[in-house]
Coordinates of C-alpha atoms in Angstrom, one line a residue:
M13 CA 73.0 91.9 166.5
E14 CA 70.1 90.1 168.2
W15 CA 72.4 89.4 171.1
L16 CA 72.6 93.1 172.0
G17 CA 68.8 93.1 172.5
N18 CA 69.1 90.0 174.6
L19 CA 71.9 91.5 176.6
A20 CA 69.8 94.6 177.2
G21 CA 67.0 92.3 178.5
G22 CA 69.5 90.6 180.7
F23 CA 70.4 93.9 182.3
E24 CA 66.7 94.5 183.0
T25 CA 66.7 91.2 184.9
A26 CA 70.1 91.8 186.7
V27 CA 69.6 95.5 187.5
T28 CA 66.8 95.0 190.1
L29 CA 67.3 95.9 193.7
H30 CA 67.0 92.3 194.8
N31 CA 69.5 90.9 192.3
I32 CA 72.0 93.7 192.7
L33 CA 71.9 93.2 196.5
L34 CA 72.5 89.5 196.0
C35 CA 75.4 90.2 193.6
F36 CA 76.9 92.6 196.1
T37 CA 76.5 90.1 198.9
G38 CA 78.1 87.4 196.7
V39 CA 81.2 89.5 195.8
L40 CA 81.6 90.7 199.4
L41 CA 81.3 87.2 201.0
G42 CA 83.4 85.7 198.2
T43 CA 86.2 88.2 198.8
A44 CA 86.0 87.9 202.6
I45 CA 86.5 84.2 202.6
G46 CA 88.6 84.0 199.4
V47 CA 91.1 86.4 200.8
L48 CA 92.2 83.7 203.3
P49 CA 95.3 82.0 202.0
G50 CA 94.7 78.6 200.5
V51 CA 90.9 78.8 200.5
G52 CA 90.1 79.9 196.9
P53 CA 86.9 79.9 194.8
L54 CA 86.1 76.2 195.0
V55 CA 86.2 76.1 198.8
T56 CA 84.4 79.4 199.1
I57 CA 81.5 78.3 196.8
A58 CA 81.3 75.0 198.6
I59 CA 80.9 76.8 201.9
L60 CA 78.4 79.3 200.7
L61 CA 76.3 77.1 198.3
P62 CA 73.6 76.4 200.9
L63 CA 72.8 80.1 201.1
T64 CA 71.3 80.0 197.6
Y65 CA 68.8 77.1 198.3
S66 CA 65.9 79.4 199.2
L67 CA 66.5 81.7 196.2
E68 CA 65.0 81.7 192.7
P69 CA 67.3 80.0 190.2
T70 CA 68.4 83.3 188.5
S71 CA 69.1 85.0 191.8
A72 CA 70.9 82.0 193.1
L73 CA 73.3 81.8 190.1
I74 CA 73.9 85.6 190.2
M75 CA 74.9 85.3 193.8
L76 CA 77.1 82.2 193.1
A77 CA 78.8 84.0 190.2
G78 CA 79.5 87.0 192.5
I79 CA 81.0 84.6 195.1
Y80 CA 83.2 83.2 192.3
Y81 CA 84.5 86.7 191.2
G82 CA 85.0 87.8 194.8
A83 CA 87.0 84.7 195.8
Q84 CA 89.2 85.1 192.7
Y85 CA 89.8 88.8 193.6
G86 CA 90.6 87.8 197.2
G87 CA 93.2 85.3 195.8
S88 CA 95.1 88.2 194.1
T89 CA 94.9 90.3 197.2
T90 CA 96.5 87.5 199.2
A91 CA 99.1 86.9 196.6
I92 CA 100.2 90.5 196.5
L93 CA 100.1 91.3 200.3
V94 CA 101.2 87.9 201.8
N95 CA 102.9 86.1 198.9
L96 CA 100.5 83.2 199.3
P97 CA 98.2 82.5 196.3
G98 CA 94.5 82.2 197.2
E99 CA 94.0 79.9 194.2
S100 CA 96.1 78.4 191.4
G101 CA 95.6 81.2 189.0
S102 CA 97.2 83.6 191.4
V103 CA 100.5 81.7 191.7
V104 CA 102.2 83.8 189.1
T105 CA 100.8 87.1 190.6
C106 CA 102.9 86.4 193.7
I107 CA 106.2 86.8 191.8
D108 CA 105.9 90.5 190.9
G109 CA 102.9 91.5 192.9
N110 CA 104.5 90.8 196.2
A111 CA 107.8 92.3 195.0
M112 CA 105.9 95.5 194.2
A113 CA 104.4 95.4 197.7
R114 CA 107.8 95.1 199.3
N115 CA 108.9 98.0 197.2
G116 CA 106.2 100.2 198.7
R117 CA 103.8 99.9 195.7
A118 CA 101.2 97.5 197.2
G119 CA 98.4 99.9 196.4
S120 CA 99.5 100.2 192.8
A121 CA 99.8 96.4 192.4
L122 CA 96.3 95.9 193.8
A123 CA 94.9 98.6 191.5
I124 CA 96.6 97.1 188.4
A125 CA 95.2 93.7 189.3
A126 CA 91.7 95.1 189.9
L127 CA 91.5 97.3 186.7
G128 CA 93.1 94.5 184.6
S129 CA 90.5 92.0 186.0
F130 CA 87.7 94.4 185.3
F131 CA 88.7 95.0 181.7
A132 CA 89.2 91.3 181.1
G133 CA 85.8 90.6 182.7
T134 CA 84.1 93.1 180.5
V135 CA 85.7 91.5 177.4
G136 CA 84.7 88.0 178.7
T137 CA 81.1 89.1 179.2
L138 CA 80.9 90.4 175.7
M139 CA 82.4 87.1 174.4
I140 CA 79.8 85.1 176.3
A141 CA 77.0 87.3 174.9
G142 CA 78.4 87.2 171.4
F143 CA 79.5 83.6 170.9
S144 CA 77.1 81.6 173.2
P145 CA 74.1 82.0 170.9
Y146 CA 76.0 80.5 167.9
L147 CA 77.6 77.7 169.9
S148 CA 74.2 76.9 171.5
K149 CA 72.6 76.5 168.0
I150 CA 75.5 74.2 167.0
A151 CA 75.0 72.2 170.2
L152 CA 71.3 71.7 169.4
S153 CA 72.3 69.6 166.4
F154 CA 74.4 67.3 168.6
G155 CA 73.2 63.7 168.9
P156 CA 73.7 61.3 171.8
T157 CA 76.9 59.9 170.2
D158 CA 78.3 63.5 169.8
Y159 CA 77.5 64.4 173.4
F160 CA 79.1 61.2 174.8
S161 CA 82.3 61.9 172.8
L162 CA 82.2 65.5 174.0
M163 CA 82.1 64.3 177.6
V164 CA 85.0 61.9 177.0
L165 CA 87.0 64.8 175.6
G166 CA 86.2 66.9 178.6
L167 CA 87.4 64.2 181.0
I168 CA 90.5 63.5 179.0
A169 CA 91.3 67.2 178.9
A170 CA 90.8 67.4 182.7
I171 CA 93.3 64.6 183.2
V172 CA 95.8 66.2 180.9
L173 CA 95.5 69.7 182.4
A174 CA 95.1 68.8 186.0
S175 CA 98.1 69.6 188.3
G176 CA 100.0 66.6 189.7
G177 CA 100.7 63.2 188.2
L178 CA 98.7 61.9 185.3
L179 CA 97.9 58.6 187.1
K180 CA 96.6 60.5 190.1
A181 CA 94.4 62.7 187.9
F182 CA 93.0 59.6 186.1
G183 CA 92.3 58.0 189.5
M184 CA 90.4 61.1 190.7
I185 CA 88.4 61.2 187.5
L186 CA 87.5 57.5 187.8
T187 CA 86.6 57.9 191.5
G188 CA 84.3 60.8 190.6
V189 CA 82.6 58.7 187.9
L190 CA 82.1 55.8 190.3
L191 CA 80.6 58.1 193.0
G192 CA 78.2 59.5 190.4
C193 CA 76.9 56.0 189.8
V194 CA 75.6 55.7 193.4
G195 CA 71.8 55.8 193.6
T196 CA 68.9 54.7 191.4
D197 CA 69.6 53.7 187.9
L198 CA 67.5 56.0 185.7
T199 CA 67.0 53.4 183.0
T200 CA 66.2 50.2 185.0
G201 CA 65.1 51.7 188.3
T202 CA 67.4 49.5 190.4
A203 CA 69.5 50.7 193.3
R204 CA 73.2 50.8 192.7
Y205 CA 75.9 50.9 195.4
T206 CA 73.4 52.0 198.1
F207 CA 74.2 49.1 200.5
G208 CA 70.6 49.1 201.6
S209 CA 70.8 52.7 202.7
F210 CA 67.6 54.7 202.1
Q211 CA 69.7 57.9 202.2
L212 CA 71.6 56.9 199.1
I213 CA 68.6 56.1 196.9
D214 CA 68.7 59.5 195.3
G215 CA 72.5 59.4 195.0
L216 CA 75.2 61.3 196.9
D217 CA 74.3 64.8 197.8
F218 CA 76.3 67.2 195.6
T219 CA 76.6 69.9 198.3
A220 CA 77.8 67.4 200.9
L221 CA 80.3 66.0 198.5
A222 CA 81.7 69.4 197.5
M223 CA 81.7 70.9 201.0
G224 CA 83.3 67.7 202.4
L225 CA 86.1 67.4 199.8
F226 CA 87.0 71.1 199.7
A227 CA 85.8 72.9 202.8
F228 CA 86.1 70.2 205.5
G229 CA 89.1 68.6 203.8
D230 CA 90.9 72.0 203.8
I231 CA 90.1 72.6 207.4
V232 CA 91.4 69.2 208.5
A233 CA 94.6 69.7 206.4
N234 CA 95.3 73.2 207.7
A235 CA 94.0 73.2 211.3
G236 CA 97.3 71.9 212.7
K237 CA 99.6 74.0 210.6
T238 CA 101.2 77.3 211.7
H239 CA 101.0 79.6 208.7
D240 CA 104.0 82.0 208.3
R241 CA 102.3 85.0 206.9
K242 CA 104.9 87.7 206.1
M243 CA 102.6 90.7 205.8
V244 CA 103.6 93.8 204.0
K245 CA 104.6 96.4 206.7
G246 CA 102.9 99.7 206.9
K247 CA 99.7 101.0 205.4
V248 CA 98.7 100.3 201.9
R249 CA 98.8 103.7 200.1
D250 CA 98.5 105.2 196.6
L251 CA 95.7 103.0 195.3
W252 CA 96.4 104.0 191.7
P253 CA 99.3 103.3 189.4
N254 CA 101.6 106.1 188.3
K255 CA 102.0 107.1 184.6
E256 CA 105.0 104.8 184.0
E257 CA 103.3 101.8 185.7
F258 CA 100.1 102.4 183.7
K259 CA 102.0 102.7 180.4
E260 CA 103.7 99.4 181.1
A261 CA 100.6 97.6 182.3
W262 CA 98.0 98.4 179.7
P263 CA 99.6 96.5 176.7
A264 CA 100.0 93.5 179.1
V265 CA 96.3 93.7 180.0
L266 CA 95.3 93.6 176.4
R267 CA 97.5 90.6 175.6
G268 CA 96.6 88.8 178.7
T269 CA 92.9 89.3 178.1
A270 CA 93.2 88.0 174.5
L271 CA 95.1 84.9 175.6
G272 CA 92.9 84.1 178.6
S273 CA 89.7 84.5 176.5
V274 CA 90.9 81.7 174.3
L275 CA 92.7 79.3 176.7
G276 CA 89.8 79.7 179.2
L277 CA 87.6 77.6 176.9
L278 CA 89.9 74.6 177.4
P279 CA 88.5 71.9 179.7
G280 CA 90.5 71.2 182.8
G281 CA 91.9 74.5 183.9
G282 CA 92.4 77.0 181.0
A283 CA 92.3 80.0 183.4
T284 CA 95.3 78.7 185.3
L285 CA 97.3 77.8 182.1
S286 CA 96.5 81.3 180.7
S287 CA 98.0 83.0 183.7
F288 CA 101.3 81.0 183.4
A289 CA 101.4 81.5 179.6
S290 CA 100.7 85.2 179.7
Y291 CA 103.5 85.8 182.2
S292 CA 106.0 83.9 180.1
I293 CA 104.9 85.8 176.9
E294 CA 105.3 89.2 178.7
K295 CA 108.7 88.3 180.0
K296 CA 109.8 87.3 176.4
L297 CA 108.3 90.4 174.8
S298 CA 109.7 92.8 177.4
K299 CA 112.7 95.0 176.6
T300 CA 113.7 94.7 180.2
P301 CA 113.1 91.1 181.2
E302 CA 115.5 91.4 184.1
R303 CA 112.8 93.5 185.9
F304 CA 110.5 90.5 186.1
G305 CA 110.5 89.0 189.6
K306 CA 111.6 92.3 191.1
G307 CA 108.3 94.2 190.8
A308 CA 107.4 94.6 187.1
P309 CA 103.8 96.0 186.7
A310 CA 103.3 93.8 183.5
G311 CA 104.0 90.8 185.7
V312 CA 100.9 91.6 187.7
A313 CA 98.7 92.9 184.8
A314 CA 99.2 90.0 182.4
P315 CA 98.4 87.0 184.6
E316 CA 95.5 88.7 186.5
S317 CA 93.9 89.8 183.2
A318 CA 94.5 86.4 181.6
N319 CA 93.2 84.6 184.7
N320 CA 90.0 86.7 184.9
A321 CA 89.3 86.4 181.1
G322 CA 89.8 82.7 181.3
A323 CA 87.4 82.4 184.2
Q324 CA 84.8 84.4 182.3
S325 CA 85.1 82.4 179.1
A326 CA 84.9 79.2 181.0
F327 CA 81.2 79.9 181.3
I328 CA 80.7 79.5 177.6
P329 CA 81.1 75.7 177.3
M330 CA 79.3 75.3 180.7
L331 CA 76.2 77.3 179.7
T332 CA 75.9 76.2 176.1
L333 CA 77.2 72.6 176.1
G334 CA 76.7 71.6 179.7
L335 CA 80.5 70.9 179.8
P336 CA 82.3 72.1 182.9
S337 CA 85.9 73.2 182.1
N338 CA 87.1 73.2 185.7
G339 CA 86.0 72.4 189.2
V340 CA 84.2 75.7 189.7
M341 CA 82.2 75.3 186.6
A342 CA 81.3 71.8 187.8
M343 CA 80.1 73.4 191.0
M344 CA 78.0 75.9 189.0
I345 CA 76.4 73.0 187.1
G346 CA 75.7 71.2 190.4
A347 CA 74.0 74.4 191.6
M348 CA 71.9 74.6 188.4
M349 CA 70.8 70.9 188.9
I350 CA 69.9 71.7 192.5
H351 CA 67.5 74.3 191.1
N352 CA 66.1 71.8 188.5
I353 CA 67.9 73.5 185.5
V354 CA 69.5 71.2 183.0
P355 CA 72.7 72.8 181.7
G356 CA 73.2 72.8 177.9
P357 CA 72.0 74.5 174.8
E358 CA 68.3 74.6 175.8
V359 CA 69.1 76.9 178.7
M360 CA 69.1 79.9 176.3
T361 CA 65.6 79.0 175.0
R362 CA 63.9 77.6 178.0
N363 CA 65.5 79.9 180.6
A364 CA 66.4 83.0 178.6
D365 CA 65.9 85.3 181.5
L366 CA 68.3 83.3 183.6
F367 CA 71.0 83.0 180.9
W368 CA 71.0 86.7 179.9
G369 CA 70.5 87.9 183.5
L370 CA 73.5 85.9 184.6
V371 CA 75.6 87.2 181.7
A372 CA 74.7 90.8 182.6
S373 CA 75.3 90.2 186.3
M374 CA 78.9 89.2 185.4
W375 CA 79.8 92.7 184.3
I376 CA 77.9 94.2 187.3
G377 CA 79.8 91.9 189.7
N378 CA 83.2 92.8 188.2
L379 CA 82.3 96.5 188.5
L380 CA 81.2 96.1 192.1
L381 CA 84.5 94.4 192.9
V382 CA 86.5 97.5 191.8
I383 CA 84.1 99.9 193.6
I384 CA 83.9 98.2 196.9
N385 CA 87.2 96.3 197.4
L386 CA 89.9 98.9 196.9
P387 CA 88.5 101.0 199.8
L388 CA 88.2 97.9 201.9
I389 CA 91.9 96.9 201.6
G390 CA 92.5 97.8 205.3
I391 CA 89.8 95.4 206.4
W392 CA 91.3 92.6 204.3
V393 CA 94.7 93.2 205.7
R394 CA 93.4 92.9 209.3
L395 CA 91.5 89.7 208.3
L396 CA 94.7 88.3 207.0
R397 CA 96.4 88.8 210.3
L398 CA 93.9 86.6 212.1
P399 CA 95.3 83.2 213.0
Y400 CA 93.7 80.3 211.2
S401 CA 92.9 78.6 214.5
Y402 CA 90.4 81.4 215.1
L403 CA 88.8 81.2 211.7
F404 CA 88.3 77.5 211.1
P405 CA 85.8 76.9 213.9
S406 CA 83.5 79.6 212.7
I407 CA 83.8 78.3 209.1
L408 CA 83.0 74.7 210.3
V409 CA 79.9 75.8 212.2
F410 CA 78.7 77.9 209.4
S411 CA 79.1 75.0 207.0
M412 CA 77.3 72.6 209.2
V413 CA 74.3 74.9 209.6
G414 CA 74.2 75.2 205.8
L415 CA 74.3 71.4 205.4
Y416 CA 71.5 70.9 208.0
S417 CA 69.3 73.4 206.2
I418 CA 69.3 71.3 203.0
D419 CA 66.5 69.0 204.3
N420 CA 66.6 69.6 208.0
S421 CA 68.6 66.4 208.5
T422 CA 72.0 65.4 209.9
A423 CA 72.5 63.0 207.0
P424 CA 74.3 65.6 204.8
I425 CA 76.6 66.6 207.7
I426 CA 77.6 62.9 208.3
M427 CA 78.1 62.5 204.5
A428 CA 80.2 65.7 204.3
A429 CA 82.3 64.6 207.3
G430 CA 83.1 61.3 205.5
F431 CA 84.1 63.2 202.4
G432 CA 86.1 65.6 204.5
L433 CA 88.3 62.7 205.7
L434 CA 88.5 61.5 202.1
G435 CA 89.6 65.1 201.1
Y436 CA 92.2 65.1 203.8
L437 CA 93.5 61.7 202.5
F438 CA 93.7 63.1 198.9
N439 CA 95.6 66.1 200.2
R440 CA 98.1 63.9 202.0
L441 CA 98.5 61.8 198.8
G442 CA 99.0 64.8 196.6
C443 CA 95.8 64.2 194.6
E444 CA 93.8 67.2 193.3
P445 CA 90.1 66.8 194.2
A446 CA 88.8 69.1 191.4
P447 CA 88.9 66.3 188.7
L448 CA 86.8 64.1 191.0
L449 CA 84.1 66.8 190.9
L450 CA 84.2 66.8 187.1
G451 CA 83.9 63.0 187.0
F452 CA 81.0 63.2 189.4
I453 CA 79.1 65.6 187.2
L454 CA 80.0 64.3 183.8
G455 CA 80.0 60.5 184.6
P456 CA 76.2 60.1 184.9
M457 CA 75.7 62.3 181.9
M458 CA 78.1 60.2 179.8
E459 CA 76.2 57.1 180.9
V460 CA 72.9 58.5 179.8
Y461 CA 74.2 59.6 176.3
M462 CA 76.0 56.3 175.8
R463 CA 72.9 54.3 176.5
R464 CA 70.8 56.5 174.2
A465 CA 73.3 56.1 171.4
L466 CA 73.5 52.3 171.8
L467 CA 69.7 52.0 172.0
L468 CA 69.3 54.0 168.7
S469 CA 72.1 51.9 167.0
K470 CA 70.6 48.6 168.4
G471 CA 73.8 47.9 170.3
D472 CA 76.3 48.7 167.6
A473 CA 79.2 50.3 169.4
T474 CA 80.8 51.4 166.2
V475 CA 78.3 54.3 166.0
F476 CA 80.7 56.4 168.0
F477 CA 83.2 56.2 165.2
T478 CA 80.9 56.4 162.2
H479 CA 79.4 59.8 163.1
P480 CA 81.9 62.4 161.8
L481 CA 81.6 64.8 164.8
S482 CA 81.9 62.1 167.4
L483 CA 84.9 60.6 165.6
A484 CA 86.6 64.1 165.5
L485 CA 86.0 64.6 169.2
L486 CA 87.3 61.1 170.1
T487 CA 90.3 61.6 167.9
T488 CA 91.1 64.9 169.6
A489 CA 90.8 63.3 173.0
M490 CA 93.2 60.5 171.9
V491 CA 95.7 63.0 170.4
L492 CA 95.6 64.9 173.7
L493 CA 96.3 61.8 175.7
I494 CA 99.1 60.5 173.5
S495 CA 100.8 63.9 173.4
V496 CA 100.9 64.4 177.1
L497 CA 102.3 60.9 177.6
S498 CA 105.4 61.9 175.5
P499 CA 108.4 62.5 177.9
V500 CA 109.2 66.0 176.6
I501 CA 105.6 67.3 177.1
R502 CA 105.2 65.5 180.4
R503 CA 108.4 67.1 181.7
K504 CA 107.3 70.6 180.6
R505 CA 103.8 70.0 182.2
E506 CA 105.4 69.1 185.5
E507 CA 107.5 72.2 185.4
V508 CA 104.4 74.4 184.8
F509 CA 102.5 72.9 187.7
V510 CA 105.3 72.5 190.1
E511 CA 104.2 75.7 192.0
D512 CA 100.6 74.6 192.3

């Protein structure tokens, strides 16, 4: 039970006035921006990432984690009140959440989503605290070959689980890997793909890449659109479920939490998959499946709990293995690297205060969301009524100020503008940019581990297949790829992601 003592120490780090204020600021800002339809956690973190540059690493990650939870919570608010998912995990919530709102039970739907998310977040926090130490010890025994194969598995899983076509997902992963090669070769010291530019010697700036692809790309894609937001009429009342709704919701919360905690570990979008899967399971288990789609409380409780549990458990491979399971976790790894923290199993030993402080702050952040957001529903409703043409100029200015503050230079702004056009192009082509971010993060790491493995084996490439763990990981990756290429599974996969 050593982890309980470590968790108590984490609360000592997290429960300081400075860190609580930063966590509060994170969840509030995250909700305020995440509540806007179509923005979501990735864009929100990309916009607000520069705010953390001047902070200590622990405080910066606590704030970023708060932004993540807040943006996810905002996504469910938008799904229920406007029938527009703030992010992919909230797509299923639209079905029964908005139906409940149209039936005059918007307050109850919001409360069910908030309480289910809080319970799932609590379980997810305990999972991270309980399982991470053991997984970290296992990871310390990994060699270069094992880490290379683990990165390959992560990228293959990202291709398999990304929304859209497989070929497009593969293209985005490959593009990210190539972009990660820009800069100085760490082994030979030679410049690669810099085209003589001094600005590219250190590689592409992660913040400029993320903000350009997600924030600027989203602005360009949506600036000319007229969003038809069918708001729920009247005031949101009765911010608490009645006895019947609570009785129907709590078993769904338990099942959704259990499913999301497991599926959230999968690389490539387990949180999204868990919300779809939990909704399907609840509909099959229900004695009145005909109520689903017409305002069933279980149809809100299950996907929101599963989505939040999956989002929490996604931190486990990110913190212990340095393997991002989705775009948001890739963003968190980028933030850690900005603060000179190498993600992986040594985080728990070299940065114990950071690790356990971040874990403890997750529970605090989820609690703050419940406490502050339900009373602020009226504010979020008014914010949703603002036309996007009023909002995007302020978001654009705020983003450029943050980019300029990186090194007091216009270079990151120019770089982000270029990636913004690229993000818009990807949007028009129907390509999801999140796999690109995974490739950008994992690509250089794969190269380092591959070179180390080949140096130790004196150039013998069969070393990746003679090490048992490496062989098992590569075999799993191959099975995943072959299975998803089968016509039946590919058709099912397209049906699942059609609403994304």
